[in-house]
Amino acid sequence: MKLKKEASSKMWNTLRNTTQVIILFIFIRYLFDEDPSNDRIGWSVLIVFWTFKGLFDAVEDRRKGNKKSMIANIAFVIAGLGILVWQGMQVIF
């Protein structure tokens, strides 16, 4: 039982770190290219990174039983999603 839980935890950490590294590479690519119109995409990708990080941290806090931190992370995720929706609406309209 303990080995299965450790394997699941290790897989979760690998998934979490891989996702965050990929998002950071996308951020760097768009923010530091020569086309200044891509800066908006780069900053939006950075907000996606922080939103995913908050989501992963909220799940980890739930597993550990740290409810105050979990609620703060969920509020952070909601704020990040709100900013992304707002930015998306500006691009569409």
Short mmCIF file of N, CA and C in Angstrom, two decimals:
data_model
loop_
_atom_site.label_atom_id
_atom_site.label_comp_id
_atom_site.label_asym_id
_atom_site.label_seq_id
_atom_site.Cartn_x
_atom_site.Cartn_y
_atom_site.Cartn_z
N MET A 1 0.83 -1.18 0.00
CA MET A 1 0.00 0.00 0.00
C MET A 1 0.88 1.25 0.00
N LYS A 2 1.93 1.25 0.82
CA LYS A 2 2.80 2.41 0.93
C LYS A 2 3.58 2.63 -0.37
N LEU A 3 4.00 1.54 -1.04
CA LEU A 3 4.73 1.66 -2.29
C LEU A 3 3.84 2.25 -3.38
N LYS A 4 2.58 1.86 -3.38
CA LYS A 4 1.66 2.40 -4.38
C LYS A 4 1.44 3.89 -4.17
N LYS A 5 1.35 4.31 -2.92
CA LYS A 5 1.16 5.72 -2.61
C LYS A 5 2.40 6.53 -2.99
N GLU A 6 3.59 5.98 -2.75
CA GLU A 6 4.83 6.66 -3.12
C GLU A 6 4.96 6.77 -4.63
N ALA A 7 4.59 5.71 -5.36
CA ALA A 7 4.65 5.75 -6.82
C ALA A 7 3.68 6.78 -7.37
N SER A 8 2.50 6.85 -6.79
CA SER A 8 1.52 7.84 -7.22
C SER A 8 2.01 9.26 -6.96
N SER A 9 2.63 9.46 -5.81
CA SER A 9 3.17 10.77 -5.46
C SER A 9 4.31 11.15 -6.40
N LYS A 10 5.16 10.20 -6.72
CA LYS A 10 6.29 10.46 -7.63
C LYS A 10 5.77 10.79 -9.03
N MET A 11 4.76 10.07 -9.49
CA MET A 11 4.19 10.34 -10.80
C MET A 11 3.54 11.73 -10.82
N TRP A 12 2.84 12.08 -9.74
CA TRP A 12 2.20 13.39 -9.64
C TRP A 12 3.25 14.51 -9.70
N ASN A 13 4.34 14.37 -8.98
CA ASN A 13 5.40 15.38 -8.99
C ASN A 13 6.05 15.50 -10.36
N THR A 14 6.24 14.38 -11.04
CA THR A 14 6.81 14.41 -12.39
C THR A 14 5.88 15.12 -13.35
N LEU A 15 4.59 14.82 -13.28
CA LEU A 15 3.60 15.49 -14.13
C LEU A 15 3.57 16.98 -13.85
N ARG A 16 3.57 17.33 -12.60
CA ARG A 16 3.53 18.73 -12.18
C ARG A 16 4.75 19.50 -12.69
N ASN A 17 5.92 18.97 -12.46
CA ASN A 17 7.15 19.65 -12.87
C ASN A 17 7.29 19.74 -14.38
N THR A 18 6.93 18.67 -15.08
CA THR A 18 6.99 18.67 -16.53
C THR A 18 6.07 19.72 -17.12
N THR A 19 4.85 19.79 -16.62
CA THR A 19 3.89 20.78 -17.11
C THR A 19 4.39 22.19 -16.86
N GLN A 20 4.92 22.45 -15.70
CA GLN A 20 5.39 23.79 -15.38
C GLN A 20 6.61 24.18 -16.23
N VAL A 21 7.51 23.26 -16.48
CA VAL A 21 8.68 23.56 -17.30
C VAL A 21 8.26 23.86 -18.74
N ILE A 22 7.33 23.09 -19.28
CA ILE A 22 6.85 23.33 -20.64
C ILE A 22 6.20 24.71 -20.75
N ILE A 23 5.37 25.06 -19.77
CA ILE A 23 4.71 26.37 -19.80
C ILE A 23 5.75 27.49 -19.69
N LEU A 24 6.76 27.32 -18.86
CA LEU A 24 7.81 28.35 -18.75
C LEU A 24 8.60 28.50 -20.05
N PHE A 25 8.88 27.40 -20.74
CA PHE A 25 9.57 27.50 -22.02
C PHE A 25 8.73 28.25 -23.05
N ILE A 26 7.44 28.00 -23.05
CA ILE A 26 6.55 28.73 -23.96
C ILE A 26 6.55 30.21 -23.62
N PHE A 27 6.50 30.54 -22.33
CA PHE A 27 6.56 31.94 -21.89
C PHE A 27 7.83 32.62 -22.39
N ILE A 28 8.96 31.98 -22.19
CA ILE A 28 10.25 32.55 -22.60
C ILE A 28 10.30 32.73 -24.12
N ARG A 29 9.77 31.76 -24.85
CA ARG A 29 9.79 31.84 -26.31
C ARG A 29 9.01 33.05 -26.80
N TYR A 30 7.81 33.25 -26.28
CA TYR A 30 6.98 34.34 -26.74
C TYR A 30 7.41 35.70 -26.21
N LEU A 31 7.89 35.77 -25.00
CA LEU A 31 8.25 37.06 -24.43
C LEU A 31 9.55 37.61 -25.00
N PHE A 32 10.50 36.75 -25.27
CA PHE A 32 11.82 37.21 -25.70
C PHE A 32 12.09 37.01 -27.18
N ASP A 33 11.05 36.90 -28.01
CA ASP A 33 11.29 36.86 -29.45
C ASP A 33 11.35 38.28 -29.99
N GLU A 34 11.59 38.42 -31.27
CA GLU A 34 11.79 39.75 -31.85
C GLU A 34 10.49 40.48 -32.16
N ASP A 35 9.38 39.79 -32.21
CA ASP A 35 8.10 40.41 -32.54
C ASP A 35 7.47 40.95 -31.26
N PRO A 36 7.34 42.28 -31.12
CA PRO A 36 6.79 42.84 -29.88
C PRO A 36 5.30 42.54 -29.68
N SER A 37 4.60 42.14 -30.74
CA SER A 37 3.17 41.83 -30.58
C SER A 37 2.96 40.50 -29.83
N ASN A 38 4.00 39.69 -29.72
CA ASN A 38 3.89 38.42 -29.00
C ASN A 38 4.07 38.58 -27.50
N ASP A 39 4.42 39.77 -27.03
CA ASP A 39 4.61 39.98 -25.59
C ASP A 39 3.32 39.73 -24.82
N ARG A 40 2.20 40.11 -25.41
CA ARG A 40 0.90 39.88 -24.74
C ARG A 40 0.65 38.38 -24.55
N ILE A 41 1.01 37.59 -25.56
CA ILE A 41 0.86 36.14 -25.45
C ILE A 41 1.79 35.60 -24.36
N GLY A 42 3.01 36.12 -24.33
CA GLY A 42 3.97 35.67 -23.32
C GLY A 42 3.49 35.94 -21.91
N TRP A 43 2.95 37.11 -21.66
CA TRP A 43 2.46 37.43 -20.32
C TRP A 43 1.24 36.59 -19.98
N SER A 44 0.39 36.32 -20.98
CA SER A 44 -0.77 35.46 -20.73
C SER A 44 -0.33 34.04 -20.37
N VAL A 45 0.71 33.56 -21.03
CA VAL A 45 1.24 32.23 -20.72
C VAL A 45 1.83 32.21 -19.31
N LEU A 46 2.45 33.32 -18.88
CA LEU A 46 2.96 33.38 -17.51
C LEU A 46 1.81 33.31 -16.50
N ILE A 47 0.69 33.95 -16.80
CA ILE A 47 -0.47 33.86 -15.93
C ILE A 47 -1.01 32.42 -15.91
N VAL A 48 -0.97 31.74 -17.06
CA VAL A 48 -1.37 30.32 -17.10
C VAL A 48 -0.44 29.50 -16.21
N PHE A 49 0.86 29.80 -16.25
CA PHE A 49 1.82 29.09 -15.39
C PHE A 49 1.47 29.25 -13.92
N TRP A 50 1.23 30.48 -13.48
CA TRP A 50 0.93 30.72 -12.07
C TRP A 50 -0.42 30.11 -11.69
N THR A 51 -1.35 30.08 -12.64
CA THR A 51 -2.65 29.45 -12.36
C THR A 51 -2.49 27.95 -12.17
N PHE A 52 -1.73 27.30 -13.06
CA PHE A 52 -1.49 25.87 -12.91
C PHE A 52 -0.72 25.57 -11.63
N LYS A 53 0.25 26.41 -11.31
CA LYS A 53 1.01 26.20 -10.08
C LYS A 53 0.10 26.30 -8.86
N GLY A 54 -0.79 27.28 -8.86
CA GLY A 54 -1.75 27.42 -7.77
C GLY A 54 -2.68 26.23 -7.68
N LEU A 55 -3.09 25.70 -8.84
CA LEU A 55 -3.98 24.54 -8.85
C LEU A 55 -3.26 23.30 -8.30
N PHE A 56 -2.05 23.07 -8.75
CA PHE A 56 -1.28 21.93 -8.25
C PHE A 56 -1.00 22.07 -6.75
N ASP A 57 -0.69 23.28 -6.31
CA ASP A 57 -0.44 23.51 -4.88
C ASP A 57 -1.71 23.31 -4.06
N ALA A 58 -2.86 23.70 -4.61
CA ALA A 58 -4.12 23.50 -3.90
C ALA A 58 -4.42 22.02 -3.71
N VAL A 59 -4.16 21.23 -4.74
CA VAL A 59 -4.38 19.78 -4.63
C VAL A 59 -3.42 19.18 -3.60
N GLU A 60 -2.18 19.63 -3.62
CA GLU A 60 -1.20 19.12 -2.65
C GLU A 60 -1.57 19.53 -1.22
N ASP A 61 -2.05 20.76 -1.05
CA ASP A 61 -2.48 21.21 0.27
C ASP A 61 -3.68 20.42 0.75
N ARG A 62 -4.56 20.05 -0.15
CA ARG A 62 -5.73 19.24 0.23
C ARG A 62 -5.28 17.87 0.72
N ARG A 63 -4.30 17.29 0.03
CA ARG A 63 -3.78 15.98 0.46
C ARG A 63 -3.14 16.05 1.84
N LYS A 64 -2.48 17.17 2.12
CA LYS A 64 -1.81 17.33 3.41
C LYS A 64 -2.75 17.82 4.50
N GLY A 65 -3.94 18.29 4.13
CA GLY A 65 -4.90 18.74 5.12
C GLY A 65 -4.74 20.20 5.50
N ASN A 66 -4.03 20.98 4.73
CA ASN A 66 -3.80 22.39 5.02
C ASN A 66 -4.89 23.21 4.31
N LYS A 67 -6.03 23.41 4.98
CA LYS A 67 -7.19 24.01 4.34
C LYS A 67 -7.04 25.50 4.07
N LYS A 68 -6.38 26.23 4.97
CA LYS A 68 -6.22 27.68 4.75
C LYS A 68 -5.39 27.96 3.51
N SER A 69 -4.31 27.25 3.36
CA SER A 69 -3.47 27.42 2.19
C SER A 69 -4.19 26.97 0.92
N MET A 70 -4.97 25.91 1.03
CA MET A 70 -5.73 25.42 -0.11
C MET A 70 -6.73 26.47 -0.59
N ILE A 71 -7.41 27.11 0.34
CA ILE A 71 -8.39 28.13 -0.02
C ILE A 71 -7.70 29.33 -0.66
N ALA A 72 -6.53 29.71 -0.15
CA ALA A 72 -5.78 30.82 -0.74
C ALA A 72 -5.34 30.47 -2.16
N ASN A 73 -4.90 29.24 -2.37
CA ASN A 73 -4.49 28.82 -3.71
C ASN A 73 -5.67 28.77 -4.67
N ILE A 74 -6.82 28.34 -4.19
CA ILE A 74 -8.00 28.31 -5.05
C ILE A 74 -8.41 29.74 -5.42
N ALA A 75 -8.33 30.67 -4.48
CA ALA A 75 -8.63 32.08 -4.78
C ALA A 75 -7.64 32.61 -5.83
N PHE A 76 -6.40 32.21 -5.72
CA PHE A 76 -5.38 32.61 -6.69
C PHE A 76 -5.70 32.05 -8.07
N VAL A 77 -6.13 30.79 -8.12
CA VAL A 77 -6.50 30.16 -9.40
C VAL A 77 -7.69 30.88 -10.01
N ILE A 78 -8.68 31.21 -9.21
CA ILE A 78 -9.87 31.91 -9.72
C ILE A 78 -9.48 33.29 -10.25
N ALA A 79 -8.59 33.99 -9.55
CA ALA A 79 -8.13 35.30 -10.02
C ALA A 79 -7.37 35.16 -11.34
N GLY A 80 -6.52 34.17 -11.44
CA GLY A 80 -5.78 33.94 -12.68
C GLY A 80 -6.69 33.62 -13.84
N LEU A 81 -7.70 32.78 -13.59
CA LEU A 81 -8.66 32.46 -14.65
C LEU A 81 -9.47 33.70 -15.04
N GLY A 82 -9.80 34.52 -14.05
CA GLY A 82 -10.51 35.77 -14.35
C GLY A 82 -9.69 36.69 -15.24
N ILE A 83 -8.41 36.82 -14.95
CA ILE A 83 -7.54 37.66 -15.78
C ILE A 83 -7.43 37.09 -17.19
N LEU A 84 -7.32 35.77 -17.29
CA LEU A 84 -7.22 35.16 -18.62
C LEU A 84 -8.50 35.36 -19.43
N VAL A 85 -9.66 35.25 -18.78
CA VAL A 85 -10.93 35.48 -19.48
C VAL A 85 -11.02 36.94 -19.91
N TRP A 86 -10.62 37.85 -19.03
CA TRP A 86 -10.64 39.27 -19.35
C TRP A 86 -9.74 39.58 -20.54
N GLN A 87 -8.53 39.03 -20.55
CA GLN A 87 -7.62 39.23 -21.66
C GLN A 87 -8.16 38.62 -22.96
N GLY A 88 -8.77 37.45 -22.83
CA GLY A 88 -9.37 36.81 -24.00
C GLY A 88 -10.52 37.63 -24.59
N MET A 89 -11.31 38.23 -23.72
CA MET A 89 -12.42 39.08 -24.19
C MET A 89 -11.88 40.33 -24.89
N GLN A 90 -10.78 40.87 -24.40
CA GLN A 90 -10.18 42.04 -25.07
C GLN A 90 -9.67 41.69 -26.46
N VAL A 91 -9.12 40.50 -26.61
CA VAL A 91 -8.61 40.08 -27.92
C VAL A 91 -9.77 39.84 -28.88
N ILE A 92 -10.84 39.21 -28.38
CA ILE A 92 -11.98 38.89 -29.25
C ILE A 92 -12.71 40.15 -29.69
N PHE A 93 -12.94 41.08 -28.77
CA PHE A 93 -13.68 42.28 -29.10
C PHE A 93 -12.73 43.39 -29.37
#
